[in-house]
Short mmCIF file of C-alpha atoms and ligand atoms in Angstrom, two decimals:
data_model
loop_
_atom_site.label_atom_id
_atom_site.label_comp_id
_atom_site.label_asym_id
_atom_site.label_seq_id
_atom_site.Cartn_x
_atom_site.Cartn_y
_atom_site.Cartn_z
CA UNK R 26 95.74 109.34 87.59
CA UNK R 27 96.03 105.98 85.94
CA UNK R 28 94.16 105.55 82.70
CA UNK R 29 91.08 102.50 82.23
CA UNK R 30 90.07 101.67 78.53
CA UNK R 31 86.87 100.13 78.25
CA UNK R 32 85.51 97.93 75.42
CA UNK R 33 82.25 96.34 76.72
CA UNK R 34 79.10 96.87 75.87
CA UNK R 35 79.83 99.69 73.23
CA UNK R 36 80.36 103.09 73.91
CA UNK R 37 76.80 103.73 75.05
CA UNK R 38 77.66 102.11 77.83
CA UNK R 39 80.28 104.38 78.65
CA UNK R 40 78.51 106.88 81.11
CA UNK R 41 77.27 103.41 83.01
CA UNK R 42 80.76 102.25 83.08
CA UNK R 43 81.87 105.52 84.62
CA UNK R 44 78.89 105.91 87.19
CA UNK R 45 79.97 102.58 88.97
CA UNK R 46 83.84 103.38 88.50
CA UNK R 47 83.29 106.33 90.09
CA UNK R 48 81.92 104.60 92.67
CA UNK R 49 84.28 101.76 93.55
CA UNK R 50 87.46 103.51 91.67
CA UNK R 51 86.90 107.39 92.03
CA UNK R 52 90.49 108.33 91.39
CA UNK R 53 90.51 105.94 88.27
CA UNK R 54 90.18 108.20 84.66
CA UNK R 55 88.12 105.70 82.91
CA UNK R 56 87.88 106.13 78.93
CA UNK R 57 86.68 104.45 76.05
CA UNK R 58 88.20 102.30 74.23
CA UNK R 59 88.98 104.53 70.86
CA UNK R 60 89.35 108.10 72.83
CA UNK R 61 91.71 108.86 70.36
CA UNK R 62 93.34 111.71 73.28
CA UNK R 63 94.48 108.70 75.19
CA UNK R 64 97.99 107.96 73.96
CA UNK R 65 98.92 104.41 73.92
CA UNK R 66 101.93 104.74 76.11
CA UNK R 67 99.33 106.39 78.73
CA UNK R 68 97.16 103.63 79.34
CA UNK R 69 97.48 101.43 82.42
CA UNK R 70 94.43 99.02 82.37
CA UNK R 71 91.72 97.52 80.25
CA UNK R 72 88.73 96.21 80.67
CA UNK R 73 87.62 94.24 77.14
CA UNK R 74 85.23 91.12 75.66
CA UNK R 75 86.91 91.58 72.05
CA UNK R 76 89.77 93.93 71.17
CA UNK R 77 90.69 93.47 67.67
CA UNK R 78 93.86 91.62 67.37
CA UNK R 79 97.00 93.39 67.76
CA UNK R 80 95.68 96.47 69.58
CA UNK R 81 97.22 95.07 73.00
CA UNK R 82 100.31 95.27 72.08
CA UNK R 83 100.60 98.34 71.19
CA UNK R 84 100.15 99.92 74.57
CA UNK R 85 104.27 99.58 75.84
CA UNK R 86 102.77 100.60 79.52
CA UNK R 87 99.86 98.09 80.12
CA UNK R 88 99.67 96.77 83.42
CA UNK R 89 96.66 93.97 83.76
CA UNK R 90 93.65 93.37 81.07
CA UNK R 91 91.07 92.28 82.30
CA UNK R 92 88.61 90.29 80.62
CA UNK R 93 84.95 91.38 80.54
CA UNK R 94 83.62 87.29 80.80
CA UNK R 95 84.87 84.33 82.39
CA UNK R 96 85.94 83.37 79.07
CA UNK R 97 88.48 85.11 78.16
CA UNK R 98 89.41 83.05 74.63
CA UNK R 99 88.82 86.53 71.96
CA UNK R 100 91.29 88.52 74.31
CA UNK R 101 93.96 84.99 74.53
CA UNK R 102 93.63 84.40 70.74
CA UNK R 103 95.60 87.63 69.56
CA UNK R 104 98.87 86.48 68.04
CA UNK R 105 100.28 89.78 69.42
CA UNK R 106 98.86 89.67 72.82
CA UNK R 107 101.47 91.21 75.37
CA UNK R 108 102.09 87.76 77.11
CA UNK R 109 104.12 89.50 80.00
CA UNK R 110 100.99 91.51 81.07
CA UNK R 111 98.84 89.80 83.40
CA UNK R 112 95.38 88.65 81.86
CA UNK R 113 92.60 88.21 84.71
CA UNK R 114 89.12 86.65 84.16
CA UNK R 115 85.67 87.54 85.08
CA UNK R 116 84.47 85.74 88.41
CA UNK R 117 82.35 87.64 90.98
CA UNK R 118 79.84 86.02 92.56
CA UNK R 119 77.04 87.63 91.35
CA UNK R 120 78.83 85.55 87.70
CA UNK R 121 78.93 82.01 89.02
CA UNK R 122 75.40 82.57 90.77
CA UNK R 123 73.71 83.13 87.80
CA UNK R 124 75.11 80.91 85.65
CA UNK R 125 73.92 78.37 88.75
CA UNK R 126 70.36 79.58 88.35
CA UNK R 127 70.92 79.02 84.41
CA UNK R 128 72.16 75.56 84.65
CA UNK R 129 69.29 74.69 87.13
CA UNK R 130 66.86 76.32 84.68
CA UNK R 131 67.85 74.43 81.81
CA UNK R 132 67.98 70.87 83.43
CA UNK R 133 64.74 71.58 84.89
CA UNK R 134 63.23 72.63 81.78
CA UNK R 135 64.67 69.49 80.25
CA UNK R 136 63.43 67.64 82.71
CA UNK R 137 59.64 68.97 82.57
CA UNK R 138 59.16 68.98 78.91
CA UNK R 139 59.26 73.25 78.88
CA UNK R 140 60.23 73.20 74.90
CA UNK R 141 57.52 70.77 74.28
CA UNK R 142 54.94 73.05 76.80
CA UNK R 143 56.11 75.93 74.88
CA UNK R 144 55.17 74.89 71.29
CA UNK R 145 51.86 73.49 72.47
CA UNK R 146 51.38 76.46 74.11
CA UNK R 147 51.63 78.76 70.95
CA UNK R 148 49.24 76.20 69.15
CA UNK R 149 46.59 76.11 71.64
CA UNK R 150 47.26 72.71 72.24
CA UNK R 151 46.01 70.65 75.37
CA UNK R 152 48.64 68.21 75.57
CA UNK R 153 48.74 66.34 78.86
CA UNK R 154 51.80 64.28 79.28
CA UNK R 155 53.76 63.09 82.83
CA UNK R 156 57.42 63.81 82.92
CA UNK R 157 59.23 60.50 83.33
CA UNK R 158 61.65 61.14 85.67
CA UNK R 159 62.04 63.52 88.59
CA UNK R 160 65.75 65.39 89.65
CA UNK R 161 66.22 63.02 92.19
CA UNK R 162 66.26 60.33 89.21
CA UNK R 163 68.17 62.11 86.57
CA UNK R 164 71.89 62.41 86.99
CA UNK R 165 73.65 66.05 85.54
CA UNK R 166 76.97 65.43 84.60
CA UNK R 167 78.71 68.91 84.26
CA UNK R 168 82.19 69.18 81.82
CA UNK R 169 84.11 71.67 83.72
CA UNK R 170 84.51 71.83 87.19
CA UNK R 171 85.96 75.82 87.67
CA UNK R 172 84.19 78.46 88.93
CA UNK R 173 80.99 78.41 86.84
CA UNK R 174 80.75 74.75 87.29
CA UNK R 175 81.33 74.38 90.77
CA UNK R 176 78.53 76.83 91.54
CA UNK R 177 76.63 75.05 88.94
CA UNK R 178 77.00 71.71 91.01
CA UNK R 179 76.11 72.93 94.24
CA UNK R 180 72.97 74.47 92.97
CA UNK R 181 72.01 71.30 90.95
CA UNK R 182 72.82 69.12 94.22
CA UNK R 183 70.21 71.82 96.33
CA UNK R 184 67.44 70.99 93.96
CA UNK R 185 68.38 67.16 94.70
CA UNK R 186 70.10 66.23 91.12
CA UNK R 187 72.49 63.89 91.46
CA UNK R 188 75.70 65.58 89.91
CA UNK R 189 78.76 64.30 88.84
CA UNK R 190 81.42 66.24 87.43
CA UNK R 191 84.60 65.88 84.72
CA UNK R 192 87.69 68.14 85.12
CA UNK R 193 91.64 68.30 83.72
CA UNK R 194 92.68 68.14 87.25
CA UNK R 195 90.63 65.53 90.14
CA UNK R 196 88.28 67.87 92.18
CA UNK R 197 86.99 67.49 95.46
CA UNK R 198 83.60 68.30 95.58
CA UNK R 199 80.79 67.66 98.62
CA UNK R 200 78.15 65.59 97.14
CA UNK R 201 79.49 65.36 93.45
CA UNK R 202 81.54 62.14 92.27
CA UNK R 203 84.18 63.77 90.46
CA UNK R 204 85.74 62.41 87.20
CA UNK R 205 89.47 63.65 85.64
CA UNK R 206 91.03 63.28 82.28
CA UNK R 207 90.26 61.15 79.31
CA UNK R 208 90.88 58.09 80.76
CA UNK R 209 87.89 59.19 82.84
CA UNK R 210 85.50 60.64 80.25
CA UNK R 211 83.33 57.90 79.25
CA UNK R 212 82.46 56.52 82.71
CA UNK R 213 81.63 60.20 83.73
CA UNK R 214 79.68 60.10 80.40
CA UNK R 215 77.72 56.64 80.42
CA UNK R 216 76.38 57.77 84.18
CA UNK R 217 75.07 61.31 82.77
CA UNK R 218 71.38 61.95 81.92
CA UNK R 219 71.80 65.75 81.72
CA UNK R 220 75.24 66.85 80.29
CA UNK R 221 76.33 70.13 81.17
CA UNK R 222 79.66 72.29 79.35
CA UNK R 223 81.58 74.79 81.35
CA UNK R 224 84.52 73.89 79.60
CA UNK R 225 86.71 76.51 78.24
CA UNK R 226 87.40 77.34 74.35
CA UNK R 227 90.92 75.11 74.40
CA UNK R 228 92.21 73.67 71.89
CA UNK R 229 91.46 70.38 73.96
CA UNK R 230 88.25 71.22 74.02
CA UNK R 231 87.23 72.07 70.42
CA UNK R 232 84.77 70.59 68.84
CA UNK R 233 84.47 68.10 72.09
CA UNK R 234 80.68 67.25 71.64
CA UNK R 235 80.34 66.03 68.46
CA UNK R 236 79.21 62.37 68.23
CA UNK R 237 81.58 59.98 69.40
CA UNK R 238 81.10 61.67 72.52
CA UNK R 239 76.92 61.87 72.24
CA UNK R 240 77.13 58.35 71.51
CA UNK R 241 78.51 57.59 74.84
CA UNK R 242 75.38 59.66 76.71
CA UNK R 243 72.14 56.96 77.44
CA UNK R 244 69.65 56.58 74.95
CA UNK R 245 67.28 59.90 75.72
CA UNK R 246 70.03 62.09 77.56
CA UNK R 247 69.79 65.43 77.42
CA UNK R 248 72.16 68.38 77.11
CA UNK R 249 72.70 71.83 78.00
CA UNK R 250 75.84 74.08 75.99
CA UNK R 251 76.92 77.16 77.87
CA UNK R 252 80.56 76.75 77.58
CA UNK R 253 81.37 78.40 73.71
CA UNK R 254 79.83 77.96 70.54
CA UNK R 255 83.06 76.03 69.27
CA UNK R 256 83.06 73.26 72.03
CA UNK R 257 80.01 72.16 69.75
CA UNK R 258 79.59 70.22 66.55
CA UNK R 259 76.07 71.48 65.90
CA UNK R 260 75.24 69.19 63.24
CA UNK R 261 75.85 66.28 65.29
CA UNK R 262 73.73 67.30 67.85
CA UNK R 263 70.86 67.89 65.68
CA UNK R 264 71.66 64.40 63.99
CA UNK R 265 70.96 62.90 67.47
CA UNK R 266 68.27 64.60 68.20
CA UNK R 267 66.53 63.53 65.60
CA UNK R 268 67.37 60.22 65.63
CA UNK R 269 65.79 59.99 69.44
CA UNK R 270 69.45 58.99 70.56
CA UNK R 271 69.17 62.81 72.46
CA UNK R 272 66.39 64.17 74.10
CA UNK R 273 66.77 67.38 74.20
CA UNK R 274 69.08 70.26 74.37
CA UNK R 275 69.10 73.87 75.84
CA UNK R 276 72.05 75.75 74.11
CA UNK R 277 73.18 79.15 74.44
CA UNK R 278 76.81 79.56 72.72
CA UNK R 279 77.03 79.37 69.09
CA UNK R 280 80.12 79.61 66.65
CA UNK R 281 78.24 82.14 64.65
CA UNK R 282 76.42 84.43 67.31
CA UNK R 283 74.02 85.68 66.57
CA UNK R 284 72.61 82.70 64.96
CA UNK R 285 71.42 83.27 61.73
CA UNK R 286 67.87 83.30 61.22
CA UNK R 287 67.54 80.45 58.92
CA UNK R 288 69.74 78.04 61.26
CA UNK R 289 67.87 74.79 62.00
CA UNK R 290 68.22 75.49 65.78
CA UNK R 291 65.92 77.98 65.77
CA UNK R 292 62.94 75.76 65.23
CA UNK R 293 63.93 72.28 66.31
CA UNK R 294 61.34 71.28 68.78
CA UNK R 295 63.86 69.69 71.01
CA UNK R 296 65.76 72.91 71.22
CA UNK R 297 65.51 75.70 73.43
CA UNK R 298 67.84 78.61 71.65
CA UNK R 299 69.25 81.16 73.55
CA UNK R 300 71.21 84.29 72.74
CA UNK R 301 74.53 83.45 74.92
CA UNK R 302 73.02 85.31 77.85
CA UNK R 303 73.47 82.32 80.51
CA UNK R 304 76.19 84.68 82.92
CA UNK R 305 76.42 88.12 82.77
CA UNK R 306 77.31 89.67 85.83
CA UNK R 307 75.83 93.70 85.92
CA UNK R 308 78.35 96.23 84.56
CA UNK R 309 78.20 97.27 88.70
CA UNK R 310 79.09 93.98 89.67
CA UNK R 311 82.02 93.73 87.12
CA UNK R 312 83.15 97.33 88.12
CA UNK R 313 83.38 96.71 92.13
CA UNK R 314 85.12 93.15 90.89
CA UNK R 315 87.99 95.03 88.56
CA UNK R 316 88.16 98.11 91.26
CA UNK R 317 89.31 95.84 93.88
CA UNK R 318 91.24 93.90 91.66
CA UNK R 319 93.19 97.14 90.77
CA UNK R 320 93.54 98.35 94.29
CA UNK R 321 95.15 94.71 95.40
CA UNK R 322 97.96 95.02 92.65
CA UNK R 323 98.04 98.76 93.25
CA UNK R 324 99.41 97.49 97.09
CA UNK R 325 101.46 95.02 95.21
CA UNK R 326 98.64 91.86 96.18
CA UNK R 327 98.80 89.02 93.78
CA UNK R 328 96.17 89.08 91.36
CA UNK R 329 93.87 86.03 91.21
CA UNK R 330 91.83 84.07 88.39
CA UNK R 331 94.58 84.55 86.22
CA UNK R 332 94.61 83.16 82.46
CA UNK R 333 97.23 80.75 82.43
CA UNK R 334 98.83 80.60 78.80
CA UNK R 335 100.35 77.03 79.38
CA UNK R 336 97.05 75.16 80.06
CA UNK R 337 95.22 77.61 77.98
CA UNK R 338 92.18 79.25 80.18
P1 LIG U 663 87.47 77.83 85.05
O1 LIG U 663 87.28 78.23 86.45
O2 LIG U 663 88.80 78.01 84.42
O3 LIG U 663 87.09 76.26 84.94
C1 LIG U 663 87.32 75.50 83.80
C2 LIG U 663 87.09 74.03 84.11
O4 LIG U 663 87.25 73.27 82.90
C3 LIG U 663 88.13 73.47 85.11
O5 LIG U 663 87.51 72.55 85.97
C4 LIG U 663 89.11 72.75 84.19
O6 LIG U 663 89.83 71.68 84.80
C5 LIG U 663 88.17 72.21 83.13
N1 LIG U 663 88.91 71.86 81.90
C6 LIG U 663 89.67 72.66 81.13
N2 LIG U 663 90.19 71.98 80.10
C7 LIG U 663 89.76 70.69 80.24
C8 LIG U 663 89.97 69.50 79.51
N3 LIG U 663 90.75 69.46 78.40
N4 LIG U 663 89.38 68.36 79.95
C9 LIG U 663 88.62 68.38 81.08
N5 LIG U 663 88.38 69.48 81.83
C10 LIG U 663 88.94 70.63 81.40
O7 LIG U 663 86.43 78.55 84.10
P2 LIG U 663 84.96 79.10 84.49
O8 LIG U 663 85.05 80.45 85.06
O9 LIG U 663 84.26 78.05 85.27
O10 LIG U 663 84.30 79.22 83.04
C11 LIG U 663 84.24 78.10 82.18
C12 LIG U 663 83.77 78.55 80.80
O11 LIG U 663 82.38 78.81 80.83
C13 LIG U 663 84.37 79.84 80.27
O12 LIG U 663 85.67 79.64 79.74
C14 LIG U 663 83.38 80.23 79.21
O13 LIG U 663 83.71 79.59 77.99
C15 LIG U 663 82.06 79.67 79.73
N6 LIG U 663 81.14 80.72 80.19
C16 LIG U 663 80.01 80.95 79.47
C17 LIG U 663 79.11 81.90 79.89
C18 LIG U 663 77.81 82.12 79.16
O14 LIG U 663 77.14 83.11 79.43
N7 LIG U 663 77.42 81.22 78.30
C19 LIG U 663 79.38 82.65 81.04
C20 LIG U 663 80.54 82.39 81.75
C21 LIG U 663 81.43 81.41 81.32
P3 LIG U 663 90.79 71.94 86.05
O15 LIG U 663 89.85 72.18 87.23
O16 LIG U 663 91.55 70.69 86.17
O17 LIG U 663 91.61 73.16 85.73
C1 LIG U 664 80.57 84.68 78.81
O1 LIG U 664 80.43 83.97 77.87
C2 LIG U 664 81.72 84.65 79.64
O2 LIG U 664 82.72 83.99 79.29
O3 LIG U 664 81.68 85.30 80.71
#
């Protein structure tokens, strides 16, 4: 019987894991991660967010990892990861659906005001006030055209956004005027009232809205972070928030999560903070997706949504 570690969600979420497993995988011996009866040598998948560094490579028998989340940057960033093992990312539907109803949430809310409701809200405070623009006015401009942004862009385009979109590689898209490479960045930038990151954590990408790029938004844009915590220079976004140049921003990645109490985030009142929850699929959904996965490559299918080590996601 081959042999699944787990290392998501803790151990308590072990007899969950194994309900649904047994479900879509029944002749699959699913274990947690430090069952310390499971030899290395014996185990033949994984299913991980973070495995501490090293750990990987240690198991001479390993036949795909999969990653727990679309990202898959704290499995890709151990030195000794097994590069010969296959590395497969997170990408059911029920993933790129809700980070579509996230992304639609947070431009919405950007567009209505919803930070600015909120806080009058908790003081009691009548505040009447019109929102400017409507979606059909405000252009979202969404960094990273994969999976999650894709979805993302459809949704957007439903409500009646316009949506443009900025990718490594030229997309085709219905309904969303695509933009590639850096040559392309700042006209996919000065048209954007609502930026949206679905970027990966790339080296390329580190650090990628700080503000050189902010500067190149319209005066009042707003901006919504749900690719990783280090795509973001935080201070810079704060900066132009307070100097008006941004006019809001919904962010839900961090580089320190969770975000320390005492961050300036926190209470901004252009900021809605939250706790890097914008896509995660049910431990069911993520089951039937890695059960099927392992019955394709158990009939010798290729696997797909691979991590590509070249391009780095
Ligand atoms: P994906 O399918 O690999 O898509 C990544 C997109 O980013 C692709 O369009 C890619 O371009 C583009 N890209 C990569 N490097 C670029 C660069 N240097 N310049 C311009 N475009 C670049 O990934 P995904 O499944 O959509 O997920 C994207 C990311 O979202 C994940 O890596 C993760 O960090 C984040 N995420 C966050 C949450 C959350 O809850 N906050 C949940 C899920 C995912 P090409 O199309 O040319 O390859
Ligand atoms: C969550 O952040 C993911 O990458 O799925």
């Amino acid at each position: 019987m081959a042999i699944l570690l787990v290392k998501s969600g803790g151990e308590d979420a072990m007899p969950e894991w194994r309900a649904h497993f047994s479900e879509f995988a029944p002749g699959l011996d699913v274990r947690w991660w430090d069952d310390a009866s499971v030899p290395p040598a014996a185990v033949d998948y994984v299913l991980v967010w973070d495995p501490e560094a090293g750990r990987l490579g240690t198991m001479p028998n390993l036949r795909v990892i999969f990653g727990s989340g679309a990202g898959v940057d704290f499995i890709a960033g151990d030195p000794a990861l097994p590069r010969h093992v296959p590395l497969m990312r997170m990408a059911p539907a029920g993933a790129t659906q809700r980070m579509g109803e996230f992304v639609c949430w947070a431009a919405l809310s950007l567009l209505k005001g919803a930070r600015r409701i909120a806080l009058n809200q908790a003081a009691a405070k009548w505040d009447y006030f019109e929102p400017e623009y409507t979606a059909t006015e405000t252009t979202v401009g969404i960094m990273g055209l994969g999976n999650m942004g894709g979805r993302a862009a459809e949704m957007l385009s439903g409500i009646g956004f316009p949506v443009v979109g900025w990718s490594r590689t030229r997309k085709s898209l219905p309904g969303v005027t695509c933009f590639a490479g850096d040559a392309e960045r700042d006209a996919f930038l000065e048209r954007t009232k609502i930026l949206v990151c679905l970027l990966p954590a790339t080296a390329e990408t580190r650090g990628i809205i700080s503000a050189p790029l902010l500067r190149k938004l319209p005066k009042g844009a707003g901006l919504v972070n749900v690719g990783r915590g280090s795509h973001q220079k935080i201070e810079d976004i704060l900066a132009a928030l307070n100097d008006g140049h941004l006019g809001g921003a919904v962010i839900d990645v961090f580089e320190t999560e969770p975000l320390p109490a005492d961050h300036p985030a926190w209470a901004h009142p252009k900021v809605i903070v939250t706790p890097h929850l914008a896509s995660l699929p049910s431990r069911r959904e993520r089951a039937q997706y890695v059960a099927k996965a392992i019955a394709a490559h158990e009939r010798g299918e290729a696997l797909a949504n691979l991590y590509d080590h070249a391009r780095g996601y």
